[in-house]
XYZ file of C-alpha atoms in Angstrom:
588
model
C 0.000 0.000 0.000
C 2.460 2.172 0.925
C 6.079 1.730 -0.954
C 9.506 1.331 0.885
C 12.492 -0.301 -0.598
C 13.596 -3.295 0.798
C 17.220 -2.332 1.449
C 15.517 0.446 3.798
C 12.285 -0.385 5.219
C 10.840 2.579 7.357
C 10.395 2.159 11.035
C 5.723 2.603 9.570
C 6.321 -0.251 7.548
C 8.250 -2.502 10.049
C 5.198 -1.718 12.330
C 2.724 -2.596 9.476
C 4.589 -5.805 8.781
C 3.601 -6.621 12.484
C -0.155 -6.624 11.763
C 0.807 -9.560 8.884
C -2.304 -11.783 10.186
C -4.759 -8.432 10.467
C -3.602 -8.121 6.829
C -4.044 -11.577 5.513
C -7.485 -12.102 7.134
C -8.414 -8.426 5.571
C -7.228 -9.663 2.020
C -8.993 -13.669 2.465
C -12.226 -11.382 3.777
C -11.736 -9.245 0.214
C -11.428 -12.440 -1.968
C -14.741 -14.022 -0.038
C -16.183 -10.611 -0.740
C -16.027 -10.191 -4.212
C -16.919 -13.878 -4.776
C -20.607 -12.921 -2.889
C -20.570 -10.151 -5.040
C -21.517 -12.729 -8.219
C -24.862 -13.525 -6.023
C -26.709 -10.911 -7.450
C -25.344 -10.787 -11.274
C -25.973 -14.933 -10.794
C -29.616 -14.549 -9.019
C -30.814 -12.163 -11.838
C -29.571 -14.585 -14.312
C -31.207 -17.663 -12.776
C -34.193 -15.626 -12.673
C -34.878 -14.691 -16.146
C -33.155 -17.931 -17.413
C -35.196 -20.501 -15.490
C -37.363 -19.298 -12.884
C -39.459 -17.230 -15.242
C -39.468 -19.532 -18.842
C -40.766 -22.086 -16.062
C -43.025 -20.009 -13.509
C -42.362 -22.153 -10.852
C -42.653 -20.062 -7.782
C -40.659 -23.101 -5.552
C -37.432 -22.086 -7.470
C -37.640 -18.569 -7.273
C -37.899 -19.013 -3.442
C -35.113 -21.545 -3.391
C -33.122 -19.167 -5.316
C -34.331 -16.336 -2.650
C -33.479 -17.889 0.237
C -29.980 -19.212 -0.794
C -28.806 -15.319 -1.983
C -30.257 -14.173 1.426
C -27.702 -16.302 3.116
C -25.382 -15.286 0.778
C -26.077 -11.762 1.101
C -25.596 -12.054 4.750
C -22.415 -13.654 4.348
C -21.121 -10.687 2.717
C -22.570 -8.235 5.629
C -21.357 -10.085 7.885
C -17.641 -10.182 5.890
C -17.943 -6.554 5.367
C -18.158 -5.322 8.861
C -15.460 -7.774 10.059
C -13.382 -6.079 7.745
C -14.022 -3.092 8.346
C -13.553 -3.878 12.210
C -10.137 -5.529 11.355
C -8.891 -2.216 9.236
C -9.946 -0.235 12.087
C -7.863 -3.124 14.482
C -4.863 -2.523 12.375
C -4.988 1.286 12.407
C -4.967 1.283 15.806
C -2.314 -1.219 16.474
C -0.508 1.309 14.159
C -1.621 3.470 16.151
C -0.035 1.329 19.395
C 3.322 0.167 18.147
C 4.288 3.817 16.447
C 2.594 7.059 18.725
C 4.532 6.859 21.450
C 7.760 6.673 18.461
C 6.563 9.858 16.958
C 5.855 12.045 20.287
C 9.428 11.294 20.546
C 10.877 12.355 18.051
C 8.045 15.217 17.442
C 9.770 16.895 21.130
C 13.482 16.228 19.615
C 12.911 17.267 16.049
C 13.652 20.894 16.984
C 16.892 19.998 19.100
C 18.106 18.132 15.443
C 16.217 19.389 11.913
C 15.001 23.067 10.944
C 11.262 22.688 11.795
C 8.618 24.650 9.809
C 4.859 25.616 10.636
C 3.857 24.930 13.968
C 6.153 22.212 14.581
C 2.737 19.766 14.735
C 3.274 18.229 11.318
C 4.563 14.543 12.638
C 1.538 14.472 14.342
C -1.020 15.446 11.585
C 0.650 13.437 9.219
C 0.544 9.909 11.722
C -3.384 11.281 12.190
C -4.208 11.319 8.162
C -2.187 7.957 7.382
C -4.548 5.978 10.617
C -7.558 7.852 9.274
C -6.891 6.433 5.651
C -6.132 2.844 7.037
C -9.747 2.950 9.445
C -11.721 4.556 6.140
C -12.709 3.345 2.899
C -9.539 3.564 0.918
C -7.852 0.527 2.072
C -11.013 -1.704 0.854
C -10.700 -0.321 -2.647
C -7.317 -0.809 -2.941
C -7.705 -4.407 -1.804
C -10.537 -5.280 -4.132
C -9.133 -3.872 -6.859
C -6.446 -6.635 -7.868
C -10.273 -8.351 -8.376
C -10.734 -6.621 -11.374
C -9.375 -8.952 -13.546
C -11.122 -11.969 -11.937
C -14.603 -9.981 -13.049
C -13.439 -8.801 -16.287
C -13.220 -13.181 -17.006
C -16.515 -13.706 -15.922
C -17.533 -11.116 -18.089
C -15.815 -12.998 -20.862
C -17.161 -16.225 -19.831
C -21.180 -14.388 -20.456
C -20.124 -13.206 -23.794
C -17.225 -11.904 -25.328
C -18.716 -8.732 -26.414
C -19.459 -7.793 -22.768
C -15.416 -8.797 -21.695
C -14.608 -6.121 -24.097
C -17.109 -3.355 -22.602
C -15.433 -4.486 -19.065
C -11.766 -3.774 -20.566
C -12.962 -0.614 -22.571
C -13.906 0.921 -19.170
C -11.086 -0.234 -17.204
C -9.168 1.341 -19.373
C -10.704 4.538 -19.630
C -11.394 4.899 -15.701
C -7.727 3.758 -15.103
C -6.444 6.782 -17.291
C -8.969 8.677 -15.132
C -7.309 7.449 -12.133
C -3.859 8.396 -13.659
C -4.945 11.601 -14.357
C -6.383 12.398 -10.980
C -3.131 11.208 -8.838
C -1.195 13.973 -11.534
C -3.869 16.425 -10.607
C -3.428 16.445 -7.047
C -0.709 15.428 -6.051
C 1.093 18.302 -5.956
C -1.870 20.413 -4.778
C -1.872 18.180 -1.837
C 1.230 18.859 -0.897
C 0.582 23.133 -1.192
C -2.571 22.222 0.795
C -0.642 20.639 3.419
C 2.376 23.699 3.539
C -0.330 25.981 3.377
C -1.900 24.940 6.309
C 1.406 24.582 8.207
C 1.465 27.866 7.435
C -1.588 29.131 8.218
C -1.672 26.957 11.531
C 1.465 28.476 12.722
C 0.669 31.978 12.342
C -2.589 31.176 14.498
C -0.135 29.993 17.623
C 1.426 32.855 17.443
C -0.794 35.174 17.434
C -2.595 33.683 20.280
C 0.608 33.535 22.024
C 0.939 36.667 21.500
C -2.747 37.906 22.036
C -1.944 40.445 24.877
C 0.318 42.309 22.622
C -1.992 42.416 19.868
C -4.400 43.772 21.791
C -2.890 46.259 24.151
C -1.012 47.633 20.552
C -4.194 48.066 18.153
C -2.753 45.068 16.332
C -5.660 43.453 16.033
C -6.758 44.780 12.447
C -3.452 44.233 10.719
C -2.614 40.383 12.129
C -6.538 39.968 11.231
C -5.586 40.981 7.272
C -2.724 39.278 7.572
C -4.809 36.298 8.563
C -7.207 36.657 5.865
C -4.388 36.449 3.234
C -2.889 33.074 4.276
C -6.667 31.572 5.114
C -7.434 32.980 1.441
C -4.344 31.329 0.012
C -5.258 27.695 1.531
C -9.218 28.782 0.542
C -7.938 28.594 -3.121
C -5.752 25.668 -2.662
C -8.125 23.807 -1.452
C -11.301 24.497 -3.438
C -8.244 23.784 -6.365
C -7.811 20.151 -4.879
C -11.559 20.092 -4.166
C -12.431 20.687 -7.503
C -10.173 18.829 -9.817
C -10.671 15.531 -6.990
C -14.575 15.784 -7.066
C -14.289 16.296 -10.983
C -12.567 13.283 -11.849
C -14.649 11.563 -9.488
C -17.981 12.431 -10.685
C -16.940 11.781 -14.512
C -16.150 8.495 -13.384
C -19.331 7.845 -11.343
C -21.296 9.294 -14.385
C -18.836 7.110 -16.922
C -20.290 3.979 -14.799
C -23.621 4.188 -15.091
C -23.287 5.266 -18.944
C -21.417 1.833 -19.132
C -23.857 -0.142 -17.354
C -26.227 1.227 -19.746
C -24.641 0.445 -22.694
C -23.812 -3.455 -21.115
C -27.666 -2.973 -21.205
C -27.983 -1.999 -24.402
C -25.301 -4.514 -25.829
C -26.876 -7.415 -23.723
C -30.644 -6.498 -25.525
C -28.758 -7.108 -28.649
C -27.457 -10.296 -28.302
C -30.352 -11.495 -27.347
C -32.549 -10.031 -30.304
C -30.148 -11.538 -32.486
C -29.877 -14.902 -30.357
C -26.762 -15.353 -29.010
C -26.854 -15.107 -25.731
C -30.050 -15.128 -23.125
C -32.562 -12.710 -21.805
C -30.496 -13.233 -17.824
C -27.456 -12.133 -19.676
C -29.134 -8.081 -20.035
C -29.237 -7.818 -16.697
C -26.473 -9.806 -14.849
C -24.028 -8.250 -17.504
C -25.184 -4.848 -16.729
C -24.326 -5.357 -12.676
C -21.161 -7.831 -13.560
C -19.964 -4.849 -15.677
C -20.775 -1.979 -12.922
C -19.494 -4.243 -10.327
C -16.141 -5.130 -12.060
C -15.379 -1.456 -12.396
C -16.819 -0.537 -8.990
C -13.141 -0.892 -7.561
C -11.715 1.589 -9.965
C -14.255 4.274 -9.283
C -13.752 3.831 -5.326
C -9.813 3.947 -5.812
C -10.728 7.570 -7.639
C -13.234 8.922 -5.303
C -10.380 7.856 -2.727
C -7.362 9.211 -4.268
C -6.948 12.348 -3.011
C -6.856 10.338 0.977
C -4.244 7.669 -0.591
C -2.065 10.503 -1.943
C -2.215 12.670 1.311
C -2.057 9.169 3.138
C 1.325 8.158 0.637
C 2.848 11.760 1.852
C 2.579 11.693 5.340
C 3.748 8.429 5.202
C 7.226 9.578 3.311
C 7.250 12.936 5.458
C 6.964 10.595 8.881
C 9.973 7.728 7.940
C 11.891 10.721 6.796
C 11.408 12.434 10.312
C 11.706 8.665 12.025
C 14.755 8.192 9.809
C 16.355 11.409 10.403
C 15.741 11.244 14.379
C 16.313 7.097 14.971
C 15.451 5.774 18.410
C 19.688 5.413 20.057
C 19.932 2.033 22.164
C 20.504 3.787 26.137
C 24.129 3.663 26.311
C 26.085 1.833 29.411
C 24.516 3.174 32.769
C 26.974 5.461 34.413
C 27.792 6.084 37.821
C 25.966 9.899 39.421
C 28.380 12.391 38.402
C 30.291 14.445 41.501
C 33.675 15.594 40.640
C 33.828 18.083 37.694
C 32.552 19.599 34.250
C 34.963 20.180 31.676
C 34.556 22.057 28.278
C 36.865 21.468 25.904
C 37.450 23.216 22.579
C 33.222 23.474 22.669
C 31.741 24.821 19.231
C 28.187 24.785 18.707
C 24.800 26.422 16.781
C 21.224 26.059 16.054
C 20.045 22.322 14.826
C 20.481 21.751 10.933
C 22.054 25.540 11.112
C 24.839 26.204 8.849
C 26.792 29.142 10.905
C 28.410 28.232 14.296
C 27.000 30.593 17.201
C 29.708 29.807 19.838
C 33.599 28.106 18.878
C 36.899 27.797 20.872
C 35.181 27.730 24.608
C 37.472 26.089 27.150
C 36.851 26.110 30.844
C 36.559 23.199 33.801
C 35.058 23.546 37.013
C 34.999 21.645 40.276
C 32.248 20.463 42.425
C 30.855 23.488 44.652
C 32.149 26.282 42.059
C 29.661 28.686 40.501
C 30.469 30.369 37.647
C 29.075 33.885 35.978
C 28.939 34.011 32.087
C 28.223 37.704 31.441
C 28.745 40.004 28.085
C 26.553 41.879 25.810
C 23.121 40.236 24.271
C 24.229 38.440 21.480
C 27.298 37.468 22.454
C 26.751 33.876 22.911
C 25.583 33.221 26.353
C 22.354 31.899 26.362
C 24.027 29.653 23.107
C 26.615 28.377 25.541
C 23.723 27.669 27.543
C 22.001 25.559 25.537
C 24.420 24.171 24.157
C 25.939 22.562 27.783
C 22.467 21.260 28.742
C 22.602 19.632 24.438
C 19.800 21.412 23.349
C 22.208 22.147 20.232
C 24.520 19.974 19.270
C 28.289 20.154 19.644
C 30.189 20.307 16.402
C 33.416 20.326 17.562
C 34.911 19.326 21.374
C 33.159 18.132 24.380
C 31.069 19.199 27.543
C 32.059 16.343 29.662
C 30.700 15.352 33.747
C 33.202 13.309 35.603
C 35.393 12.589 31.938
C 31.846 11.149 30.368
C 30.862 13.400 27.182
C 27.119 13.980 27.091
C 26.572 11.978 24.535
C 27.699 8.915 26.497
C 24.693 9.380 28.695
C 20.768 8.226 28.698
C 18.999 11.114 28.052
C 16.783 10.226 30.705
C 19.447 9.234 32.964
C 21.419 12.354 32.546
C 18.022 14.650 33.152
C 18.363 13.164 36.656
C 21.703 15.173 37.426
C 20.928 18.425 35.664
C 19.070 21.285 36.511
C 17.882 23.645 33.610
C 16.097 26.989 33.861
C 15.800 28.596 30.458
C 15.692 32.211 29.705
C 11.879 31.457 28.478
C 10.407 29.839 31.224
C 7.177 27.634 30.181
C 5.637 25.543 32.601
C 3.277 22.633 31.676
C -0.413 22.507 32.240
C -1.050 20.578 35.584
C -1.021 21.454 39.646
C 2.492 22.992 40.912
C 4.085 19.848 42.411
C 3.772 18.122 39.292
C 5.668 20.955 37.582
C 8.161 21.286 40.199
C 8.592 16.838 40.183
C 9.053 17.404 36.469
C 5.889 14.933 36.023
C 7.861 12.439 37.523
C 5.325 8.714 37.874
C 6.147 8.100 41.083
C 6.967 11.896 42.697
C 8.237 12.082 45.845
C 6.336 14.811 48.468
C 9.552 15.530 50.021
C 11.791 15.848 47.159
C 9.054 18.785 45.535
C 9.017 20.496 49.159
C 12.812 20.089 49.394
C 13.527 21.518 46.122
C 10.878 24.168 46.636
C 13.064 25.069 49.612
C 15.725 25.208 48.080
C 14.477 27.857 45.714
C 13.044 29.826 48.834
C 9.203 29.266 46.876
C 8.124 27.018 49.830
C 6.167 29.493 51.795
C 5.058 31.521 47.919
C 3.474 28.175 47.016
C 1.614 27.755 50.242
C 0.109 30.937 49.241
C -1.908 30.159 46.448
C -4.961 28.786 46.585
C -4.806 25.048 47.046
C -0.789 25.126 47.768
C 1.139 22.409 45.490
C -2.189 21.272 44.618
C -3.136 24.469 42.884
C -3.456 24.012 38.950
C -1.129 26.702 37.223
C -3.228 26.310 33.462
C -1.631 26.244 30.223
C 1.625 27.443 30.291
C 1.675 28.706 33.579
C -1.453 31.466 32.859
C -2.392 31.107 36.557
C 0.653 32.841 37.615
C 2.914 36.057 37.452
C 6.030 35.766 35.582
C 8.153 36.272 38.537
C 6.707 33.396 40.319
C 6.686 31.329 37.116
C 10.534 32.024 37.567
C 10.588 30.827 40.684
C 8.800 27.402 40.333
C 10.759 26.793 37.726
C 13.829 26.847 39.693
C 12.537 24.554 41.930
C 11.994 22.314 39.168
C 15.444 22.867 37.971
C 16.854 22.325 41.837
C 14.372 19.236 42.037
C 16.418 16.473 42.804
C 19.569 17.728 43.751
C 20.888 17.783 40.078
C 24.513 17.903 39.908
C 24.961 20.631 37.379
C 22.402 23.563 37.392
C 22.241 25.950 34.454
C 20.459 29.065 34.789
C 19.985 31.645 31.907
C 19.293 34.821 33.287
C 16.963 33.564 36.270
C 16.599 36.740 38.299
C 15.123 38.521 34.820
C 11.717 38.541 36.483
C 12.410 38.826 40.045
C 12.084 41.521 42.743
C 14.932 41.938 45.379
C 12.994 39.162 47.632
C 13.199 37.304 44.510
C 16.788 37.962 44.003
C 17.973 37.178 47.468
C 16.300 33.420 47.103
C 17.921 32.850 44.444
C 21.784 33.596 45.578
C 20.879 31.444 48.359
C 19.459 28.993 46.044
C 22.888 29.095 43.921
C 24.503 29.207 47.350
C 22.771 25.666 48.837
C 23.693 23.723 45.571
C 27.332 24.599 45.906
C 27.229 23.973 49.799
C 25.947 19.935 48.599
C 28.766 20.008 46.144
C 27.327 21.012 43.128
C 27.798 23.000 40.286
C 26.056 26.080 39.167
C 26.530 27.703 35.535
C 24.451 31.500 35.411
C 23.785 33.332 32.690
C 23.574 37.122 34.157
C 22.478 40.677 32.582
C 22.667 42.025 36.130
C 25.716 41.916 38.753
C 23.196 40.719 41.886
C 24.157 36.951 41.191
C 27.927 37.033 40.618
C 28.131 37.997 44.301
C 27.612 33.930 44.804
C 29.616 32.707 41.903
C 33.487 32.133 42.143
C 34.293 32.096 38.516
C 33.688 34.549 35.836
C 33.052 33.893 31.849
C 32.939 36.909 29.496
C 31.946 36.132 25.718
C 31.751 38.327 22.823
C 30.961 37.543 19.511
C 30.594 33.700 20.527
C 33.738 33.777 21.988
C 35.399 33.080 25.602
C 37.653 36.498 26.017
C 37.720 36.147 29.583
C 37.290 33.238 32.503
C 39.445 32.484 35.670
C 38.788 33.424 39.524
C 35.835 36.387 40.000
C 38.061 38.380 41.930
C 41.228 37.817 39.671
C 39.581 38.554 37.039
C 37.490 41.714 38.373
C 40.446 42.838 39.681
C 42.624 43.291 36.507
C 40.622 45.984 35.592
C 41.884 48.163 38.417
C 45.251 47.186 37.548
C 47.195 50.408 35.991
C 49.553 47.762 34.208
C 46.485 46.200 32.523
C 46.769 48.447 30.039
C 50.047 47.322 28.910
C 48.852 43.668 28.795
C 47.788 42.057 25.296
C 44.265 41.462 27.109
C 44.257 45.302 27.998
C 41.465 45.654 25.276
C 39.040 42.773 26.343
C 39.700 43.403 30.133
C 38.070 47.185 29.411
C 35.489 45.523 27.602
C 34.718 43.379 30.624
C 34.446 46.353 32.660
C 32.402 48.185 30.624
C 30.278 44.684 30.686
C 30.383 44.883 34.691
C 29.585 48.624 34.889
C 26.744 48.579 32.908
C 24.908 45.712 34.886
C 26.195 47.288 38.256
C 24.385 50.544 36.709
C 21.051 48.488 35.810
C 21.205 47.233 39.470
């Protein structure tokens, strides 16, 4: 149904080959189907060949009874195939989800991500709708054209040849409707990315439309991309329902003229008077799979390239057996050489970063915006990926590491803090199955939100809404340093965490960054603002996604004062640091 070469069979179609028996019983159910389907071309010819020349009323009930069964034979085949597509769409559905989510949350960590980011999971939606629906049956009964088109033959010859004569012409049709949409489908489906993506972000952004009388323009704006998929669509639409009404109508001119042809025969006696009529639904029946397969089309080709678009995704992002389990890091982190950028980018953001730090240091990255902190950020925690050198914890590179296992000893607080829909302890646990009351209260303690928390209306129990809504930024901030502390990570990285915090705020969290380097751990901090270095021990300046500066706080603080610093090689970075430190002492 779906084509994959055998040298490189899709992580789909290894799931598919699973439901081998669902398969086989849906294709014996098919070839019992379209045998039943003879009852009524055979019961109309029984009827006008015997039961009518010989009025006996005994035969014709006979005859009744018997295609009754049969008919209920092929209801009763029908629906169990129908259950058993729906069965194998959803043990599609089983074996490959839970695959897709996956990679769906990594895909922006490792390929450039367009639209709304959703696409994996529309695409695995359309290809189980088209397996539960109607298209599979047609495509299945259709290698049963051939068996028809004989027993066509086997009524007359001239009636085989009306049965080819319209396979023909409705398999050009077919042809001509996959070249009519397939490419349309694919505009549909970028269009809607499209159009999807802008409607995120402007509900995302909803507070700033409104409070900025940008309502009107993102509204226009709006109307041009809906317009754009309006036309696509009714394009797709159009040529789709075209092709699939000149088929229908094609059919029943057919039938007509099997009708016709049939009346013939028998005027000029060569064939009987049953042959009119059980030619005439033989014929319409034969071609019956053709005009399903068209009327389906434009689901099979949507189905076809969602199925592509997902084993690309699955084949880009493969599922990596969890390495060797290693031992809790509590010694060091060392960066070595560390170059890095956005996934599937082609400029590197950061290069040439060196530093190492013990357990129970802290270290300050400061510089301008831009100049590669938050990068460096992301890049230690491998949210990019490291193109050249290594972050390693304890000598073990990250990518020696579960990522599961390694979530357990690190702490991240990102300079966008989201939180996920759900009460506060299960945000703070990181929606951990089995979450521990004392490790949330610990870790809310930690980040000095304890008695905040116990403040709100039903405590840790109180649900925060989508995205945190509930809440105020600052103490969004804050519960999300818990859930970075939660655990007692080993390595904490905090871009600029004290961004949306008061001087309470502020004092909670240098004692926060204070209690993890009392346990022994290590604290990275990404600072705009000069509050926080007052806990850290080491200093990191970067400009232009370089390290120009890093050694002891005070060392390097101090060689600005120096009067001999200006002799140094480093005299020129060194006043850039100051100006750096200056300018965040002034914004304090």
């Amino acid at each position: 149904m779906f084509q994959s070469s055998a040298a490189d069979v899709s992580e789909p179609s290894k799931a598919l080959k699973k439901c081998k028996g669902g398969l086989i019983f849906i294709g014996i159910a098919s070839a019992l189907i379209n045998i039943l389907y003879l009852t009524s071309s055979f019961f109309m010819l029984e009827v006008y060949d015997r039961v009518i020349p010989s009025k006996s009323i005994p035969s014709l009930a006979v005859l009744a009874i018997l295609a009754l069964m049969l008919y209920t034979f092929q209801g009763a085949f029908e629906v169990l195939r129908s259950r058993m597509l729906v069965r194998v769409a959803g043990a599609l559905d089983e074996m490959v989800n839970g695959r897709v989510f996956r990679a769906l949350i990594k895909a922006p960590l490792k390929v450039k991500i367009g639209g709304d980011g959703l696409q994996p999971l529309r695409d695995f939606d359309q290809i189980r709708t088209f397996l539960s629906g109607q298209g599979p049956t047609a495509m299945f009964d259709l290698p049963w054209l051939p068996f028809y088109i004989v027993i066509c033959f086997l009524f007359h010859p001239a009636i085989g040849y009306i049965a080819i004569g319209g396979s023909l012409v409705l398999a050009i049709l077919t042809f001509m409707t996959n070249q009519g949409t397939r490419t349309l489908s694919k505009k549909q489906s970028d269009s809607a990315n499209m159009r999807n993506a802008f409607a995120q972000t402007s509900i995302r952004n909803s507070e700033v439309i409104h409070a900025m009388g940008m309502a009107g323009t993102m509204a226009e704006i709006w109307d041009r991309k809906n317009s754009e998929y309006r036309t696509i669509t009714r394009q797709a639409s159009d040529i789709g329902n075209g092709y699939a009404t000149l088929s229908k109508i094609f059919r029943i001119a057919l039938q007509s003229g099997t009708l016709a042809t049939g009346a013939i025969l028998v005027i000029q006696g060569q064939a009987s008077s049953g042959i009119i009529i059980a030619g005439s639904i033989l014929t319409s029946r034969a071609l019956a799979p053709v005009e399903a397969a068209i009327g389906n089309w434009r689901g099979f080709v949507s189905a076809q390239q969602s199925w592509a678009r997902l084993s690309s995704l699955l084949k880009t992002i493969p599922e990596i057996p969890a390495p060797l389990a290693l031992a809790a890091p509590t010694k060091q982190v060392t960066v070595e050489g560390l170059a890095s950028g956005p996934p599937a980018g082609q400029r590197l953001v950061i290069s040439d970063v060196s530093f190492g730090l013990r357990a129970g240091s802290a270290l300050g990255v400061i510089g301008y915006s831009a100049s590669g902190k938050s990068s460096l950020a992301r890049a230690m925690m491998g949210i990019w990926p490291t193109v050249r050198g290594s972050i390693r914890l304890d000598g073990a590179a990250l990518d020696q590491w579960d990522g599961d296992a390694l979530g357990r000893h690190i702490g991240y607080l990102p300079q966008d803090v989201e939180l996920f829909s759900g009460t506060v302890a299960q945000n703070i646990c990181r929606f951990a199955k089995e979450m521990s009351p004392e490790a949330v209260v610990a870790a809310a303690r930690a980040a000095r939100v304890h008695d905040l928390i116990l403040r709100l209306p039903n405590g840790y129990e109180t649900e925060i809404g989508e995205g945190g809504a509930a809440l105020s930024a600052g103490q969004r901030q804050r519960i999300a340093l818990a859930r970075a502390l939660y655990g007692d990570p080993f390595l904490v990285v905090l871009d600029e965490p004290n961004s949306n915090l008061d001087e309470e705020g502020e004092r909670a969290l240098s004692a926060a960054i204070m209690s993890v380097r009392a346990r022994g751990g290590i604290v990275v901090v990404i600072a705009h603002r000069s509050g926080v270095l007052a806990v850290c021990d080491f200093v990191l300046m970067m400009q232009d996604g370089r390290m120009i500066a890093f050694g002891p706080k005070e060392e390097v603080l101090a060689r600005v004062s120096r009067p001999e610093a200006a002799r140094t090689p480093i005299a020129e970075r060194v006043a850039q640091l100051k100006v750096v430190v200056d300018g965040m002492n002034a914004a304090e």
